[in-house]
mmCIF file of C-alpha atoms in Angstrom:
data_model
loop_
_atom_site.group_PDB
_atom_site.id
_atom_site.type_symbol
_atom_site.label_atom_id
_atom_site.label_comp_id
_atom_site.label_asym_id
_atom_site.label_seq_id
_atom_site.Cartn_x
_atom_site.Cartn_y
_atom_site.Cartn_z
ATOM 1 C CA UNK A 1 0.000 0.000 0.000
ATOM 2 C CA UNK A 2 1.263 3.458 -0.897
ATOM 3 C CA UNK A 3 1.561 5.581 2.235
ATOM 4 C CA UNK A 4 1.985 9.345 1.861
ATOM 5 C CA UNK A 5 2.885 11.462 4.898
ATOM 6 C CA UNK A 6 2.650 15.223 5.313
ATOM 7 C CA UNK A 7 4.490 16.872 8.225
ATOM 8 C CA UNK A 8 3.742 20.548 8.958
ATOM 9 C CA UNK A 9 6.768 21.993 10.787
ATOM 10 C CA UNK A 10 7.073 25.395 12.457
ATOM 11 C CA UNK A 11 10.232 25.987 14.536
ATOM 12 C CA UNK A 12 10.712 22.294 15.282
ATOM 13 C CA UNK A 13 14.529 22.139 15.488
ATOM 14 C CA UNK A 14 14.355 20.403 18.881
ATOM 15 C CA UNK A 15 12.210 17.486 17.701
ATOM 16 C CA UNK A 16 12.120 17.155 13.916
ATOM 17 C CA UNK A 17 15.202 14.952 13.490
ATOM 18 C CA UNK A 18 13.786 12.384 15.922
ATOM 19 C CA UNK A 19 10.519 12.305 13.965
ATOM 20 C CA UNK A 20 12.250 11.836 10.608
ATOM 21 C CA UNK A 21 14.537 9.154 12.059
ATOM 22 C CA UNK A 22 11.520 7.073 13.041
ATOM 23 C CA UNK A 23 10.214 7.230 9.479
ATOM 24 C CA UNK A 24 13.537 6.026 8.096
ATOM 25 C CA UNK A 25 13.454 3.133 10.580
ATOM 26 C CA UNK A 26 9.932 1.897 9.725
ATOM 27 C CA UNK A 27 9.522 -1.792 8.880
ATOM 28 C CA UNK A 28 7.176 -0.648 6.095
ATOM 29 C CA UNK A 29 8.622 2.415 4.421
ATOM 30 C CA UNK A 30 6.307 5.246 3.357
ATOM 31 C CA UNK A 31 6.234 6.032 -0.354
ATOM 32 C CA UNK A 32 6.512 9.812 0.021
ATOM 33 C CA UNK A 33 7.067 12.241 2.895
ATOM 34 C CA UNK A 34 6.564 15.984 2.445
ATOM 35 C CA UNK A 35 7.919 18.174 5.235
ATOM 36 C CA UNK A 36 6.273 21.594 5.066
ATOM 37 C CA UNK A 37 8.551 24.228 6.553
ATOM 38 C CA UNK A 38 5.970 26.759 7.680
ATOM 39 C CA UNK A 39 7.721 30.082 8.282
ATOM 40 C CA UNK A 40 10.330 28.639 10.644
ATOM 41 C CA UNK A 41 12.915 31.039 12.065
ATOM 42 C CA UNK A 42 15.168 28.422 13.676
ATOM 43 C CA UNK A 43 17.190 25.548 12.172
ATOM 44 C CA UNK A 44 14.143 23.574 11.000
ATOM 45 C CA UNK A 45 14.918 24.091 7.320
ATOM 46 C CA UNK A 46 18.548 23.053 7.774
ATOM 47 C CA UNK A 47 17.398 19.789 9.346
ATOM 48 C CA UNK A 48 14.985 19.134 6.489
ATOM 49 C CA UNK A 49 17.762 19.809 3.963
ATOM 50 C CA UNK A 50 20.016 17.291 5.696
ATOM 51 C CA UNK A 51 17.405 14.554 5.385
ATOM 52 C CA UNK A 52 16.382 15.367 1.811
ATOM 53 C CA UNK A 53 20.066 15.159 0.834
ATOM 54 C CA UNK A 54 20.439 11.729 2.446
ATOM 55 C CA UNK A 55 17.062 10.124 1.648
ATOM 56 C CA UNK A 56 15.053 10.425 -1.566
ATOM 57 C CA UNK A 57 12.008 9.631 0.547
ATOM 58 C CA UNK A 58 11.791 13.218 1.855
ATOM 59 C CA UNK A 59 10.698 16.355 0.055
ATOM 60 C CA UNK A 60 10.772 19.909 1.395
ATOM 61 C CA UNK A 61 8.199 22.623 0.831
ATOM 62 C CA UNK A 62 8.680 26.151 2.167
ATOM 63 C CA UNK A 63 5.543 28.134 2.876
ATOM 64 C CA UNK A 64 4.047 30.760 5.165
ATOM 65 C CA UNK A 65 0.557 30.121 6.459
ATOM 66 C CA UNK A 66 0.633 32.411 9.501
ATOM 67 C CA UNK A 67 3.169 34.006 11.810
ATOM 68 C CA UNK A 68 1.114 32.963 14.866
ATOM 69 C CA UNK A 69 1.197 29.421 16.260
ATOM 70 C CA UNK A 70 -2.555 28.922 16.415
ATOM 71 C CA UNK A 71 -4.139 25.473 16.715
ATOM 72 C CA UNK A 72 -6.191 24.259 13.799
ATOM 73 C CA UNK A 73 -5.882 26.734 10.978
ATOM 74 C CA UNK A 74 -2.096 27.084 10.853
ATOM 75 C CA UNK A 75 -1.290 23.385 10.858
ATOM 76 C CA UNK A 76 -4.107 22.480 8.454
ATOM 77 C CA UNK A 77 -3.154 25.257 6.035
ATOM 78 C CA UNK A 78 0.413 23.951 5.984
ATOM 79 C CA UNK A 79 -0.890 20.406 5.508
ATOM 80 C CA UNK A 80 -2.996 21.546 2.547
ATOM 81 C CA UNK A 81 0.064 23.130 0.920
ATOM 82 C CA UNK A 82 1.875 19.809 1.213
ATOM 83 C CA UNK A 83 -1.111 17.946 -0.192
ATOM 84 C CA UNK A 84 -1.142 20.179 -3.260
ATOM 85 C CA UNK A 85 2.273 18.993 -4.434
ATOM 86 C CA UNK A 86 1.466 15.290 -4.053
ATOM 87 C CA UNK A 87 -0.199 13.082 -6.642
ATOM 88 C CA UNK A 88 -3.251 11.004 -5.747
ATOM 89 C CA UNK A 89 -1.625 7.575 -6.047
ATOM 90 C CA UNK A 90 -1.776 6.977 -2.307
ATOM 91 C CA UNK A 91 -3.785 4.361 -0.448
ATOM 92 C CA UNK A 92 -3.177 5.857 3.008
ATOM 93 C CA UNK A 93 -2.598 9.522 3.866
ATOM 94 C CA UNK A 94 -1.061 10.472 7.212
ATOM 95 C CA UNK A 95 -0.918 13.872 8.829
ATOM 96 C CA UNK A 96 2.018 13.728 11.241
ATOM 97 C CA UNK A 97 3.295 16.347 13.671
ATOM 98 C CA UNK A 98 6.999 17.184 13.738
ATOM 99 C CA UNK A 99 7.412 16.202 17.403
ATOM 100 C CA UNK A 100 6.282 12.571 17.187
ATOM 101 C CA UNK A 101 8.291 9.367 17.608
ATOM 102 C CA UNK A 102 6.586 6.337 16.061
ATOM 103 C CA UNK A 103 7.308 2.715 16.987
ATOM 104 C CA UNK A 104 9.180 0.914 14.155
ATOM 105 C CA UNK A 105 6.150 -1.169 13.126
ATOM 106 C CA UNK A 106 3.683 1.735 13.127
ATOM 107 C CA UNK A 107 3.160 2.074 9.376
ATOM 108 C CA UNK A 108 3.135 -1.686 8.863
ATOM 109 C CA UNK A 109 0.373 -2.080 11.433
ATOM 110 C CA UNK A 110 -1.621 0.867 10.061
ATOM 111 C CA UNK A 111 -1.480 -0.670 6.575
ATOM 112 C CA UNK A 112 -2.609 -4.013 8.037
ATOM 113 C CA UNK A 113 -5.604 -2.320 9.704
ATOM 114 C CA UNK A 114 -6.799 -0.628 6.524
ATOM 115 C CA UNK A 115 -6.185 -3.667 4.348
ATOM 116 C CA UNK A 116 -8.024 -5.945 6.780
ATOM 117 C CA UNK A 117 -11.161 -3.809 7.009
ATOM 118 C CA UNK A 118 -12.129 -1.490 4.124
ATOM 119 C CA UNK A 119 -14.728 0.191 6.356
ATOM 120 C CA UNK A 120 -12.001 1.704 8.527
ATOM 121 C CA UNK A 121 -11.548 5.306 7.461
ATOM 122 C CA UNK A 122 -9.338 6.692 10.243
ATOM 123 C CA UNK A 123 -6.741 4.791 12.269
ATOM 124 C CA UNK A 124 -3.957 5.390 14.779
ATOM 125 C CA UNK A 125 -2.375 4.512 18.089
ATOM 126 C CA UNK A 126 -2.209 6.340 21.418
ATOM 127 C CA UNK A 127 -0.016 9.184 22.624
ATOM 128 C CA UNK A 128 2.444 8.907 25.496
ATOM 129 C CA UNK A 129 4.109 11.930 27.096
ATOM 130 C CA UNK A 130 6.925 12.157 29.622
ATOM 131 C CA UNK A 131 5.990 13.162 33.141
ATOM 132 C CA UNK A 132 8.189 15.122 35.554
ATOM 133 C CA UNK A 133 10.026 11.954 36.605
ATOM 134 C CA UNK A 134 10.813 11.012 33.007
ATOM 135 C CA UNK A 135 8.275 8.181 32.760
ATOM 136 C CA UNK A 136 6.250 7.895 29.560
ATOM 137 C CA UNK A 137 2.563 7.995 30.479
ATOM 138 C CA UNK A 138 -0.442 7.610 28.228
ATOM 139 C CA UNK A 139 -2.131 10.949 27.633
ATOM 140 C CA UNK A 140 -5.469 10.619 25.892
ATOM 141 C CA UNK A 141 -8.043 13.192 27.054
ATOM 142 C CA UNK A 142 -10.612 12.127 24.461
ATOM 143 C CA UNK A 143 -12.583 8.906 24.098
ATOM 144 C CA UNK A 144 -10.646 5.722 23.329
ATOM 145 C CA UNK A 145 -12.061 5.630 19.799
ATOM 146 C CA UNK A 146 -10.498 8.987 18.946
ATOM 147 C CA UNK A 147 -7.197 9.286 17.037
ATOM 148 C CA UNK A 148 -5.069 12.272 17.977
ATOM 149 C CA UNK A 149 -4.508 14.745 15.179
ATOM 150 C CA UNK A 150 -0.764 14.517 15.730
ATOM 151 C CA UNK A 151 -0.561 11.125 13.982
ATOM 152 C CA UNK A 152 -3.751 10.599 12.036
ATOM 153 C CA UNK A 153 -4.032 8.117 9.160
ATOM 154 C CA UNK A 154 -6.852 8.161 6.581
ATOM 155 C CA UNK A 155 -7.837 5.741 3.866
ATOM 156 C CA UNK A 156 -7.982 7.473 0.504
ATOM 157 C CA UNK A 157 -11.708 6.870 0.070
ATOM 158 C CA UNK A 158 -12.502 8.271 3.529
ATOM 159 C CA UNK A 159 -10.305 11.335 3.079
ATOM 160 C CA UNK A 160 -12.047 12.122 -0.197
ATOM 161 C CA UNK A 161 -15.509 11.457 1.256
ATOM 162 C CA UNK A 162 -15.057 13.925 4.124
ATOM 163 C CA UNK A 163 -13.683 16.575 1.776
ATOM 164 C CA UNK A 164 -10.249 16.730 3.380
ATOM 165 C CA UNK A 165 -9.446 18.617 6.578
ATOM 166 C CA UNK A 166 -11.233 21.721 7.847
ATOM 167 C CA UNK A 167 -9.013 24.742 8.432
ATOM 168 C CA UNK A 168 -10.204 25.414 11.975
ATOM 169 C CA UNK A 169 -9.790 24.380 15.577
ATOM 170 C CA UNK A 170 -11.607 21.093 16.001
ATOM 171 C CA UNK A 171 -10.549 19.724 12.599
ATOM 172 C CA UNK A 172 -9.456 16.461 14.251
ATOM 173 C CA UNK A 173 -12.916 15.978 15.739
ATOM 174 C CA UNK A 174 -15.044 17.010 12.783
ATOM 175 C CA UNK A 175 -13.078 14.697 10.473
ATOM 176 C CA UNK A 176 -14.081 11.674 12.559
ATOM 177 C CA UNK A 177 -17.679 12.828 12.856
ATOM 178 C CA UNK A 178 -17.880 13.207 9.084
ATOM 179 C CA UNK A 179 -16.176 9.842 8.621
ATOM 180 C CA UNK A 180 -18.948 8.263 10.675
ATOM 181 C CA UNK A 181 -21.521 10.256 8.708
ATOM 182 C CA UNK A 182 -20.161 8.557 5.576
ATOM 183 C CA UNK A 183 -20.323 5.147 7.312
ATOM 184 C CA UNK A 184 -16.606 4.735 8.018
ATOM 185 C CA UNK A 185 -15.179 3.352 11.248
ATOM 186 C CA UNK A 186 -12.530 4.847 13.531
ATOM 187 C CA UNK A 187 -9.921 2.310 14.650
ATOM 188 C CA UNK A 188 -7.454 2.759 17.505
ATOM 189 C CA UNK A 189 -4.734 0.249 18.337
ATOM 190 C CA UNK A 190 -3.498 0.384 21.933
ATOM 191 C CA UNK A 191 -0.382 -1.583 20.980
ATOM 192 C CA UNK A 192 0.838 1.359 18.919
ATOM 193 C CA UNK A 193 2.452 3.555 21.554
ATOM 194 C CA UNK A 194 3.427 6.905 20.086
ATOM 195 C CA UNK A 195 5.803 9.228 21.924
ATOM 196 C CA UNK A 196 4.727 12.863 21.866
ATOM 197 C CA UNK A 197 7.817 14.919 22.627
ATOM 198 C CA UNK A 198 6.093 18.210 23.408
ATOM 199 C CA UNK A 199 2.967 18.390 25.601
ATOM 200 C CA UNK A 200 -0.202 19.535 23.866
ATOM 201 C CA UNK A 201 -0.694 23.270 23.509
ATOM 202 C CA UNK A 202 2.659 24.375 24.932
ATOM 203 C CA UNK A 203 3.419 26.542 21.916
ATOM 204 C CA UNK A 204 -0.076 27.870 21.282
ATOM 205 C CA UNK A 205 -0.984 31.545 21.289
ATOM 206 C CA UNK A 206 -3.114 32.624 24.275
ATOM 207 C CA UNK A 207 -5.872 33.714 21.901
ATOM 208 C CA UNK A 208 -6.440 30.036 21.147
ATOM 209 C CA UNK A 209 -8.367 29.458 24.376
ATOM 210 C CA UNK A 210 -11.697 30.529 22.825
ATOM 211 C CA UNK A 211 -11.324 28.509 19.632
ATOM 212 C CA UNK A 212 -12.598 25.207 21.057
ATOM 213 C CA UNK A 213 -15.992 26.758 21.806
ATOM 214 C CA UNK A 214 -16.034 28.356 18.367
ATOM 215 C CA UNK A 215 -15.356 24.922 16.870
ATOM 216 C CA UNK A 216 -18.279 23.413 18.780
ATOM 217 C CA UNK A 217 -20.497 26.102 17.283
ATOM 218 C CA UNK A 218 -19.052 25.350 13.850
ATOM 219 C CA UNK A 219 -19.851 21.649 14.251
ATOM 220 C CA UNK A 220 -23.471 22.598 15.039
ATOM 221 C CA UNK A 221 -23.415 21.028 18.510
ATOM 222 C CA UNK A 222 -26.011 23.415 19.849
ATOM 223 C CA UNK A 223 -25.863 25.106 23.241
ATOM 224 C CA UNK A 224 -26.708 22.132 25.467
ATOM 225 C CA UNK A 225 -24.239 19.663 23.940
ATOM 226 C CA UNK A 226 -21.560 22.360 24.030
ATOM 227 C CA UNK A 227 -22.357 22.932 27.711
ATOM 228 C CA UNK A 228 -22.038 19.211 28.538
ATOM 229 C CA UNK A 229 -18.921 18.725 26.395
ATOM 230 C CA UNK A 230 -17.250 21.754 27.965
ATOM 231 C CA UNK A 231 -17.957 20.501 31.482
ATOM 232 C CA UNK A 232 -16.453 17.144 30.566
ATOM 233 C CA UNK A 233 -13.378 18.796 29.046
ATOM 234 C CA UNK A 234 -12.818 21.010 32.078
ATOM 235 C CA UNK A 235 -13.117 18.025 34.404
ATOM 236 C CA UNK A 236 -10.727 15.860 32.387
ATOM 237 C CA UNK A 237 -8.158 18.641 32.056
ATOM 238 C CA UNK A 238 -8.628 19.728 35.683
ATOM 239 C CA UNK A 239 -8.992 23.283 34.367
ATOM 240 C CA UNK A 240 -12.136 25.099 35.478
ATOM 241 C CA UNK A 241 -11.475 27.981 33.099
ATOM 242 C CA UNK A 242 -11.689 25.630 30.118
ATOM 243 C CA UNK A 243 -15.454 25.449 30.627
ATOM 244 C CA UNK A 244 -15.904 29.228 30.680
ATOM 245 C CA UNK A 245 -13.519 29.732 27.743
ATOM 246 C CA UNK A 246 -15.441 27.207 25.662
ATOM 247 C CA UNK A 247 -18.798 28.760 26.418
ATOM 248 C CA UNK A 248 -17.489 32.257 25.722
ATOM 249 C CA UNK A 249 -16.040 31.091 22.417
ATOM 250 C CA UNK A 250 -19.319 29.415 21.452
ATOM 251 C CA UNK A 251 -21.416 32.484 22.288
ATOM 252 C CA UNK A 252 -19.011 34.810 20.471
ATOM 253 C CA UNK A 253 -19.244 32.643 17.357
ATOM 254 C CA UNK A 254 -23.029 32.572 17.644
ATOM 255 C CA UNK A 255 -23.257 36.360 17.952
ATOM 256 C CA UNK A 256 -20.901 36.821 15.011
ATOM 257 C CA UNK A 257 -22.809 34.207 12.976
ATOM 258 C CA UNK A 258 -19.524 32.501 12.175
ATOM 259 C CA UNK A 259 -19.584 30.045 9.256
ATOM 260 C CA UNK A 260 -20.388 26.437 10.085
ATOM 261 C CA UNK A 261 -17.923 23.623 9.418
ATOM 262 C CA UNK A 262 -20.638 21.135 8.436
ATOM 263 C CA UNK A 263 -23.950 21.182 6.562
ATOM 264 C CA UNK A 264 -27.341 21.154 8.285
ATOM 265 C CA UNK A 265 -27.771 17.450 7.501
ATOM 266 C CA UNK A 266 -24.300 16.631 8.811
ATOM 267 C CA UNK A 267 -24.990 18.727 11.905
ATOM 268 C CA UNK A 268 -28.201 16.812 12.589
ATOM 269 C CA UNK A 269 -26.278 13.527 12.342
ATOM 270 C CA UNK A 270 -23.554 14.856 14.664
ATOM 271 C CA UNK A 271 -26.071 15.942 17.321
ATOM 272 C CA UNK A 272 -27.836 12.564 17.212
ATOM 273 C CA UNK A 273 -24.491 10.810 17.540
ATOM 274 C CA UNK A 274 -23.453 13.012 20.460
ATOM 275 C CA UNK A 275 -26.730 12.505 22.311
ATOM 276 C CA UNK A 276 -26.512 8.745 21.771
ATOM 277 C CA UNK A 277 -23.025 8.701 23.267
ATOM 278 C CA UNK A 278 -24.115 10.870 26.209
ATOM 279 C CA UNK A 279 -27.055 8.555 26.990
ATOM 280 C CA UNK A 280 -24.813 5.517 26.700
ATOM 281 C CA UNK A 281 -22.389 6.926 29.280
ATOM 282 C CA UNK A 282 -25.198 7.910 31.643
ATOM 283 C CA UNK A 283 -26.709 4.422 31.436
#
């Protein structure tokens, strides 16, 4: 199976080499890897040049999507630039962050998952982050059937069905909701332990705190589901302000009549799915 990987990279000199090394060491080699140097001001481009000189596998693309490190739009815009220079001869497309260390059999197992079940549209492992004592601990604040956006793999048919990635915070939730809307399955493999070298959100701009609520508005959650989801998020993150930030972001988007990320029909499906999951957990 042809596996194409796109890696958006913004000032990743501390981690990028480790990520690229794990791709070189895979038991199943990817067919193409595009590293998108997104307005880096450190040695990121030099690192990319070193790897492109040594391995024909890698290709560099320089671009500028935004000078701010905002979640969602910046990384997706860089991803889209990388996608534009690739052909469509892939079977599996992976969006990979530049601070990820994959186990050596990661791509082989991902290919096995997709080949074994054509209904799987999105697949991946689980993220582990180092705690203060240096121990790698699983960090997965979402449900166990959610694949983190940092290492997300799509089948070609699923990626085309969902219309690619949305350039907004929440893109790695709406993609799975739309995958389910198109009758694809999400598959997570707990044996695939991925090391995430930088904790989530450490480099994000402070303005990003309202974007999660805006994304919930964009996914047509409605007020009540947003309220419940925000409470759950605040509890899981042990951050009370996360609830208020989400609700403020949702209400701001509502007042501004921000554009939705999904159609009315897709939104209706998403709300039904969310309510079904809420009832299941209550029961």
